Amino acid sequence: MSEYLVLAGRSVRLTRRNTDAVIMALVLPVLLMLVFVYFFGGAIETSTGKYVTYVAPGVLILCAGYGASMTATTVSNDMTVGIIDRFRSMDTGPTAVLTGHVAASMARNLAATAAVLAVAFAIGFRPQADVVGWLAASGILLLYITTLSWLGAAAGLLARTPEAAGGFTFGMLFLPYPSSAFVPIDTMPDWLHGFADNQPVTPVIESLRGLLLDQPAGNSPWLALAWCVGLLTVTLPLCAVLFRRRTG
């Protein structure tokens, strides 16, 4: 357990030193929410009344994507600068190394989530959830953040350079847009409905929206859990295989 804590602390310290990336991870989701609410919100009709109430859960999902992209670059950087050889000489396993990066990613994401929620409350976001709703929404969001963080770690292991790792995470950043994050799916072209309805981001967003606004969420929470658990089931052993191949 001590090696996990040490490497998690190392990853958090690396995050603090990468000031530009931290600012982007914290500020960019907030700026995007302000852009959507004040530039486009007046032209978008939703069932939630104020557009900020509709869009806030989607922006929370965007935070996870930016955090995961930073995880990919930090993992890739570790794989290219030789620090992994030093860790292996100290009999440090791949699980501890990668878990440290994931822990730092979760810390970044929680900070970004807090910033987004604070700004959302300031501009009119008023969730109606009770304690159980908040706990359920927080659990789903935390599981989604964990899933994306491990996907980011896998991308960092696949990429040969930190720059390429950032490119691999484009899909994580793009997926919220063809979903129900910013506009209702039924306003999209018919040919896009199938993808928007059946990709992992949509049930996560619909779960957060339903739970936080105390509205029926249908089977979205179960679909969100299924997507996250399924992706983790594939990604965790994939990370182990990729790490062994990279370190030979």
mmCIF file of C-alpha atoms in Angstrom:
data_model
loop_
_atom_site.group_PDB
_atom_site.id
_atom_site.type_symbol
_atom_site.label_atom_id
_atom_site.label_comp_id
_atom_site.label_asym_id
_atom_site.label_seq_id
_atom_site.Cartn_x
_atom_site.Cartn_y
_atom_site.Cartn_z
ATOM 1 C CA MET A 1 0.000 0.000 0.000
ATOM 2 C CA SER A 2 2.875 2.402 0.765
ATOM 3 C CA GLU A 3 4.196 2.288 -2.812
ATOM 4 C CA TYR A 4 0.727 3.183 -4.118
ATOM 5 C CA LEU A 5 0.574 6.224 -1.839
ATOM 6 C CA VAL A 6 4.109 7.309 -2.719
ATOM 7 C CA LEU A 7 3.511 7.092 -6.464
ATOM 8 C CA ALA A 8 0.108 8.766 -6.187
ATOM 9 C CA GLY A 9 1.789 11.610 -4.300
ATOM 10 C CA ARG A 10 4.459 11.817 -6.996
ATOM 11 C CA SER A 11 1.824 12.081 -9.731
ATOM 12 C CA VAL A 12 -0.026 14.808 -7.826
ATOM 13 C CA ARG A 13 3.224 16.769 -7.444
ATOM 14 C CA LEU A 14 3.881 16.413 -11.180
ATOM 15 C CA THR A 15 0.419 17.793 -11.809
ATOM 16 C CA ARG A 16 1.102 20.829 -9.618
ATOM 17 C CA ARG A 17 4.274 21.559 -11.574
ATOM 18 C CA ASN A 18 2.472 21.391 -14.926
ATOM 19 C CA THR A 19 0.719 24.710 -14.365
ATOM 20 C CA ASP A 20 -0.471 25.259 -17.928
ATOM 21 C CA ALA A 21 -2.187 21.876 -18.139
ATOM 22 C CA VAL A 22 -3.802 22.329 -14.725
ATOM 23 C CA ILE A 23 -5.186 25.720 -15.710
ATOM 24 C CA MET A 24 -6.590 24.264 -18.926
ATOM 25 C CA ALA A 25 -8.184 21.331 -17.083
ATOM 26 C CA LEU A 26 -9.796 23.668 -14.522
ATOM 27 C CA VAL A 27 -10.633 26.724 -16.590
ATOM 28 C CA LEU A 28 -11.538 25.375 -20.028
ATOM 29 C CA PRO A 29 -14.661 23.424 -18.940
ATOM 30 C CA VAL A 30 -15.900 26.481 -17.059
ATOM 31 C CA LEU A 31 -15.321 28.719 -20.094
ATOM 32 C CA LEU A 32 -17.119 26.233 -22.343
ATOM 33 C CA MET A 33 -20.105 26.201 -20.014
ATOM 34 C CA LEU A 34 -20.247 30.000 -20.028
ATOM 35 C CA VAL A 35 -20.001 30.018 -23.828
ATOM 36 C CA PHE A 36 -22.822 27.506 -24.217
ATOM 37 C CA VAL A 37 -25.060 29.180 -21.645
ATOM 38 C CA TYR A 38 -24.617 32.807 -22.734
ATOM 39 C CA PHE A 39 -23.844 32.460 -26.455
ATOM 40 C CA PHE A 40 -26.101 29.569 -27.466
ATOM 41 C CA GLY A 41 -28.432 28.933 -24.543
ATOM 42 C CA GLY A 42 -31.055 31.412 -25.666
ATOM 43 C CA ALA A 43 -31.523 29.544 -28.943
ATOM 44 C CA ILE A 44 -31.815 26.045 -27.445
ATOM 45 C CA GLU A 45 -35.066 24.804 -25.941
ATOM 46 C CA THR A 46 -34.911 22.042 -23.351
ATOM 47 C CA SER A 47 -37.278 20.411 -20.887
ATOM 48 C CA THR A 48 -35.349 21.726 -17.883
ATOM 49 C CA GLY A 49 -36.198 25.424 -18.160
ATOM 50 C CA LYS A 50 -32.918 27.284 -17.800
ATOM 51 C CA TYR A 51 -30.305 26.038 -20.216
ATOM 52 C CA VAL A 52 -27.619 26.011 -17.495
ATOM 53 C CA THR A 53 -29.661 23.359 -15.712
ATOM 54 C CA TYR A 54 -29.569 21.205 -18.837
ATOM 55 C CA VAL A 55 -25.925 21.744 -19.789
ATOM 56 C CA ALA A 56 -24.189 21.535 -16.388
ATOM 57 C CA PRO A 57 -24.150 17.692 -16.258
ATOM 58 C CA GLY A 58 -22.654 17.613 -19.755
ATOM 59 C CA VAL A 59 -19.866 19.981 -18.760
ATOM 60 C CA LEU A 60 -19.062 17.760 -15.780
ATOM 61 C CA ILE A 61 -18.474 14.956 -18.280
ATOM 62 C CA LEU A 62 -16.210 17.234 -20.333
ATOM 63 C CA CYS A 63 -14.054 17.713 -17.229
ATOM 64 C CA ALA A 64 -13.372 13.993 -17.101
ATOM 65 C CA GLY A 65 -12.256 14.018 -20.731
ATOM 66 C CA TYR A 66 -9.730 16.805 -20.192
ATOM 67 C CA GLY A 67 -8.412 15.099 -17.083
ATOM 68 C CA ALA A 68 -7.976 11.814 -18.940
ATOM 69 C CA SER A 69 -6.068 13.511 -21.762
ATOM 70 C CA MET A 70 -3.577 14.830 -19.212
ATOM 71 C CA THR A 71 -3.243 11.318 -17.763
ATOM 72 C CA ALA A 72 -2.352 10.000 -21.214
ATOM 73 C CA THR A 73 0.437 12.547 -21.667
ATOM 74 C CA THR A 74 1.917 12.040 -18.190
ATOM 75 C CA VAL A 75 1.940 8.242 -18.582
ATOM 76 C CA SER A 76 3.524 8.552 -22.021
ATOM 77 C CA ASN A 77 6.133 10.933 -20.649
ATOM 78 C CA ASP A 78 7.062 8.433 -17.932
ATOM 79 C CA MET A 79 7.441 5.715 -20.553
ATOM 80 C CA THR A 80 9.824 7.814 -22.667
ATOM 81 C CA VAL A 81 12.155 9.485 -20.134
ATOM 82 C CA GLY A 82 13.486 6.345 -18.439
ATOM 83 C CA ILE A 83 11.912 6.758 -15.004
ATOM 84 C CA ILE A 84 10.154 3.386 -15.367
ATOM 85 C CA ASP A 85 13.538 1.609 -15.416
ATOM 86 C CA ARG A 86 14.335 3.169 -12.062
ATOM 87 C CA PHE A 87 10.974 2.115 -10.663
ATOM 88 C CA ARG A 88 11.559 -1.458 -11.868
ATOM 89 C CA SER A 89 14.970 -1.522 -10.191
ATOM 90 C CA MET A 90 13.138 -0.793 -6.930
ATOM 91 C CA ASP A 91 10.730 -3.692 -7.582
ATOM 92 C CA THR A 92 7.784 -1.357 -8.159
ATOM 93 C CA GLY A 93 5.002 -3.055 -10.078
ATOM 94 C CA PRO A 94 3.051 -1.634 -13.042
ATOM 95 C CA THR A 95 -0.164 -1.509 -11.031
ATOM 96 C CA ALA A 96 1.330 0.949 -8.549
ATOM 97 C CA VAL A 97 2.822 3.163 -11.274
ATOM 98 C CA LEU A 98 -0.378 3.421 -13.272
ATOM 99 C CA THR A 99 -2.612 3.693 -10.204
ATOM 100 C CA GLY A 100 -0.583 6.711 -9.117
ATOM 101 C CA HIS A 101 -1.365 8.441 -12.402
ATOM 102 C CA VAL A 102 -5.048 7.502 -12.161
ATOM 103 C CA ALA A 103 -5.224 8.830 -8.591
ATOM 104 C CA ALA A 104 -3.757 12.151 -9.729
ATOM 105 C CA SER A 105 -6.238 12.247 -12.595
ATOM 106 C CA MET A 106 -9.123 11.742 -10.205
ATOM 107 C CA ALA A 107 -7.814 14.530 -7.973
ATOM 108 C CA ARG A 108 -7.620 16.897 -10.975
ATOM 109 C CA ASN A 109 -11.091 15.915 -12.082
ATOM 110 C CA LEU A 110 -12.614 16.425 -8.654
ATOM 111 C CA ALA A 111 -11.083 19.905 -8.505
ATOM 112 C CA ALA A 112 -12.434 20.724 -11.972
ATOM 113 C CA THR A 113 -15.849 19.315 -11.029
ATOM 114 C CA ALA A 114 -15.969 21.527 -7.945
ATOM 115 C CA ALA A 115 -15.066 24.582 -10.052
ATOM 116 C CA VAL A 116 -17.755 23.800 -12.642
ATOM 117 C CA LEU A 117 -20.417 23.257 -9.980
ATOM 118 C CA ALA A 118 -19.480 26.480 -8.198
ATOM 119 C CA VAL A 119 -19.802 28.526 -11.395
ATOM 120 C CA ALA A 120 -22.976 26.669 -12.390
ATOM 121 C CA PHE A 121 -24.591 27.519 -9.057
ATOM 122 C CA ALA A 122 -23.515 31.141 -9.472
ATOM 123 C CA ILE A 123 -25.264 31.432 -12.858
ATOM 124 C CA GLY A 124 -28.480 29.678 -11.912
ATOM 125 C CA PHE A 125 -28.025 25.912 -11.686
ATOM 126 C CA ARG A 126 -30.485 24.657 -9.075
ATOM 127 C CA PRO A 127 -30.493 20.840 -8.687
ATOM 128 C CA GLN A 128 -33.445 19.284 -6.857
ATOM 129 C CA ALA A 129 -31.753 16.078 -5.697
ATOM 130 C CA ASP A 130 -32.039 14.752 -2.174
ATOM 131 C CA VAL A 131 -29.114 13.153 -0.335
ATOM 132 C CA VAL A 132 -29.643 9.790 -2.032
ATOM 133 C CA GLY A 133 -29.776 11.449 -5.456
ATOM 134 C CA TRP A 134 -26.548 13.345 -4.814
ATOM 135 C CA LEU A 135 -24.788 10.194 -3.610
ATOM 136 C CA ALA A 136 -25.980 8.189 -6.621
ATOM 137 C CA ALA A 137 -24.960 10.934 -9.069
ATOM 138 C CA SER A 138 -21.575 11.321 -7.377
ATOM 139 C CA GLY A 139 -20.986 7.568 -7.541
ATOM 140 C CA ILE A 140 -21.758 7.383 -11.259
ATOM 141 C CA LEU A 141 -19.599 10.425 -11.996
ATOM 142 C CA LEU A 142 -16.700 9.026 -9.949
ATOM 143 C CA LEU A 143 -16.944 5.677 -11.741
ATOM 144 C CA TYR A 144 -16.957 7.452 -15.111
ATOM 145 C CA ILE A 145 -13.912 9.529 -14.124
ATOM 146 C CA THR A 146 -12.111 6.361 -13.027
ATOM 147 C CA THR A 147 -12.966 4.652 -16.319
ATOM 148 C CA LEU A 148 -11.725 7.545 -18.444
ATOM 149 C CA SER A 149 -8.571 7.864 -16.346
ATOM 150 C CA TRP A 150 -7.672 4.228 -17.022
ATOM 151 C CA LEU A 151 -8.482 4.701 -20.705
ATOM 152 C CA GLY A 152 -6.123 7.677 -20.647
ATOM 153 C CA ALA A 153 -3.439 5.509 -19.059
ATOM 154 C CA ALA A 154 -3.919 2.922 -21.828
ATOM 155 C CA ALA A 155 -3.607 5.666 -24.457
ATOM 156 C CA GLY A 156 -0.393 6.839 -22.823
ATOM 157 C CA LEU A 157 1.019 3.317 -23.000
ATOM 158 C CA LEU A 158 0.035 2.947 -26.655
ATOM 159 C CA ALA A 159 1.512 6.280 -27.757
ATOM 160 C CA ARG A 160 5.211 6.613 -28.480
ATOM 161 C CA THR A 161 5.358 10.302 -27.562
ATOM 162 C CA PRO A 162 3.394 12.544 -25.158
ATOM 163 C CA GLU A 163 2.148 14.553 -28.144
ATOM 164 C CA ALA A 164 0.751 11.417 -29.778
ATOM 165 C CA ALA A 165 -0.869 10.460 -26.475
ATOM 166 C CA GLY A 166 -2.795 13.726 -26.500
ATOM 167 C CA GLY A 167 -4.025 12.868 -29.988
ATOM 168 C CA PHE A 168 -5.204 9.423 -28.881
ATOM 169 C CA THR A 169 -7.511 11.009 -26.326
ATOM 170 C CA PHE A 170 -9.377 13.075 -28.930
ATOM 171 C CA GLY A 171 -12.241 10.577 -28.836
ATOM 172 C CA MET A 172 -12.731 11.130 -25.097
ATOM 173 C CA LEU A 173 -13.002 14.870 -25.687
ATOM 174 C CA PHE A 174 -15.268 14.485 -28.722
ATOM 175 C CA LEU A 175 -17.840 11.961 -27.437
ATOM 176 C CA PRO A 176 -19.868 14.428 -25.311
ATOM 177 C CA TYR A 177 -20.742 16.477 -28.397
ATOM 178 C CA PRO A 178 -22.728 13.795 -30.320
ATOM 179 C CA SER A 179 -24.689 12.993 -27.151
ATOM 180 C CA SER A 180 -27.391 14.628 -25.050
ATOM 181 C CA ALA A 181 -24.818 16.810 -23.271
ATOM 182 C CA PHE A 182 -25.601 20.106 -25.000
ATOM 183 C CA VAL A 183 -28.765 19.611 -27.056
ATOM 184 C CA PRO A 184 -31.596 17.036 -26.968
ATOM 185 C CA ILE A 185 -30.816 14.099 -29.241
ATOM 186 C CA ASP A 186 -34.153 14.411 -31.066
ATOM 187 C CA THR A 187 -32.981 17.768 -32.474
ATOM 188 C CA MET A 188 -30.046 16.072 -34.238
ATOM 189 C CA PRO A 189 -30.205 14.631 -37.783
ATOM 190 C CA ASP A 190 -31.917 11.245 -37.940
ATOM 191 C CA TRP A 191 -28.759 9.466 -39.086
ATOM 192 C CA LEU A 192 -26.988 10.537 -35.893
ATOM 193 C CA HIS A 193 -29.651 9.325 -33.444
ATOM 194 C CA GLY A 194 -28.442 5.729 -33.361
ATOM 195 C CA PHE A 195 -24.908 6.672 -32.388
ATOM 196 C CA ALA A 196 -25.937 9.400 -29.936
ATOM 197 C CA ASP A 197 -28.391 7.090 -28.170
ATOM 198 C CA ASN A 198 -26.029 4.130 -27.938
ATOM 199 C CA GLN A 199 -22.661 5.538 -26.945
ATOM 200 C CA PRO A 200 -21.345 5.494 -23.346
ATOM 201 C CA VAL A 201 -21.540 9.231 -22.627
ATOM 202 C CA THR A 202 -25.302 9.593 -23.158
ATOM 203 C CA PRO A 203 -26.473 7.273 -20.333
ATOM 204 C CA VAL A 204 -23.950 8.820 -17.948
ATOM 205 C CA ILE A 205 -25.232 12.321 -18.711
ATOM 206 C CA GLU A 206 -28.872 11.258 -18.573
ATOM 207 C CA SER A 207 -28.214 9.584 -15.223
ATOM 208 C CA LEU A 208 -26.615 12.718 -13.779
ATOM 209 C CA ARG A 209 -29.362 14.920 -15.188
ATOM 210 C CA GLY A 210 -32.166 12.710 -13.885
ATOM 211 C CA LEU A 211 -30.635 12.205 -10.439
ATOM 212 C CA LEU A 212 -29.586 15.822 -9.870
ATOM 213 C CA LEU A 213 -32.870 17.274 -11.126
ATOM 214 C CA ASP A 214 -34.976 14.597 -9.390
ATOM 215 C CA GLN A 215 -36.462 13.480 -12.694
ATOM 216 C CA PRO A 216 -37.085 9.940 -14.000
ATOM 217 C CA ALA A 217 -33.789 8.532 -15.258
ATOM 218 C CA GLY A 218 -35.235 5.307 -16.657
ATOM 219 C CA ASN A 219 -32.611 2.643 -17.207
ATOM 220 C CA SER A 220 -29.832 5.187 -17.829
ATOM 221 C CA PRO A 221 -28.045 4.559 -14.491
ATOM 222 C CA TRP A 222 -27.864 0.824 -15.220
ATOM 223 C CA LEU A 223 -26.621 1.458 -18.752
ATOM 224 C CA ALA A 224 -24.015 3.895 -17.412
ATOM 225 C CA LEU A 225 -22.811 1.310 -14.901
ATOM 226 C CA ALA A 226 -22.703 -1.379 -17.586
ATOM 227 C CA TRP A 227 -20.646 0.801 -19.936
ATOM 228 C CA CYS A 228 -18.165 1.819 -17.225
ATOM 229 C CA VAL A 229 -17.731 -1.668 -15.779
ATOM 230 C CA GLY A 230 -17.410 -3.154 -19.265
ATOM 231 C CA LEU A 231 -14.768 -0.630 -20.310
ATOM 232 C CA LEU A 232 -12.831 -1.144 -17.065
ATOM 233 C CA THR A 233 -12.972 -4.907 -17.546
ATOM 234 C CA VAL A 234 -11.221 -4.472 -20.892
ATOM 235 C CA THR A 235 -8.929 -1.568 -20.024
ATOM 236 C CA LEU A 236 -7.326 -2.831 -16.802
ATOM 237 C CA PRO A 237 -5.846 -6.031 -18.271
ATOM 238 C CA LEU A 238 -4.986 -4.100 -21.453
ATOM 239 C CA CYS A 239 -2.914 -1.656 -19.391
ATOM 240 C CA ALA A 240 -1.065 -4.547 -17.760
ATOM 241 C CA VAL A 241 -0.264 -6.120 -21.154
ATOM 242 C CA LEU A 242 0.820 -2.825 -22.707
ATOM 243 C CA PHE A 243 3.017 -1.962 -19.732
ATOM 244 C CA ARG A 244 4.820 -5.311 -19.936
ATOM 245 C CA ARG A 245 5.364 -4.877 -23.679
ATOM 246 C CA ARG A 246 6.699 -1.340 -23.300
ATOM 247 C CA THR A 247 9.082 -2.268 -20.486
ATOM 248 C CA GLY A 248 10.128 -5.577 -22.065
#
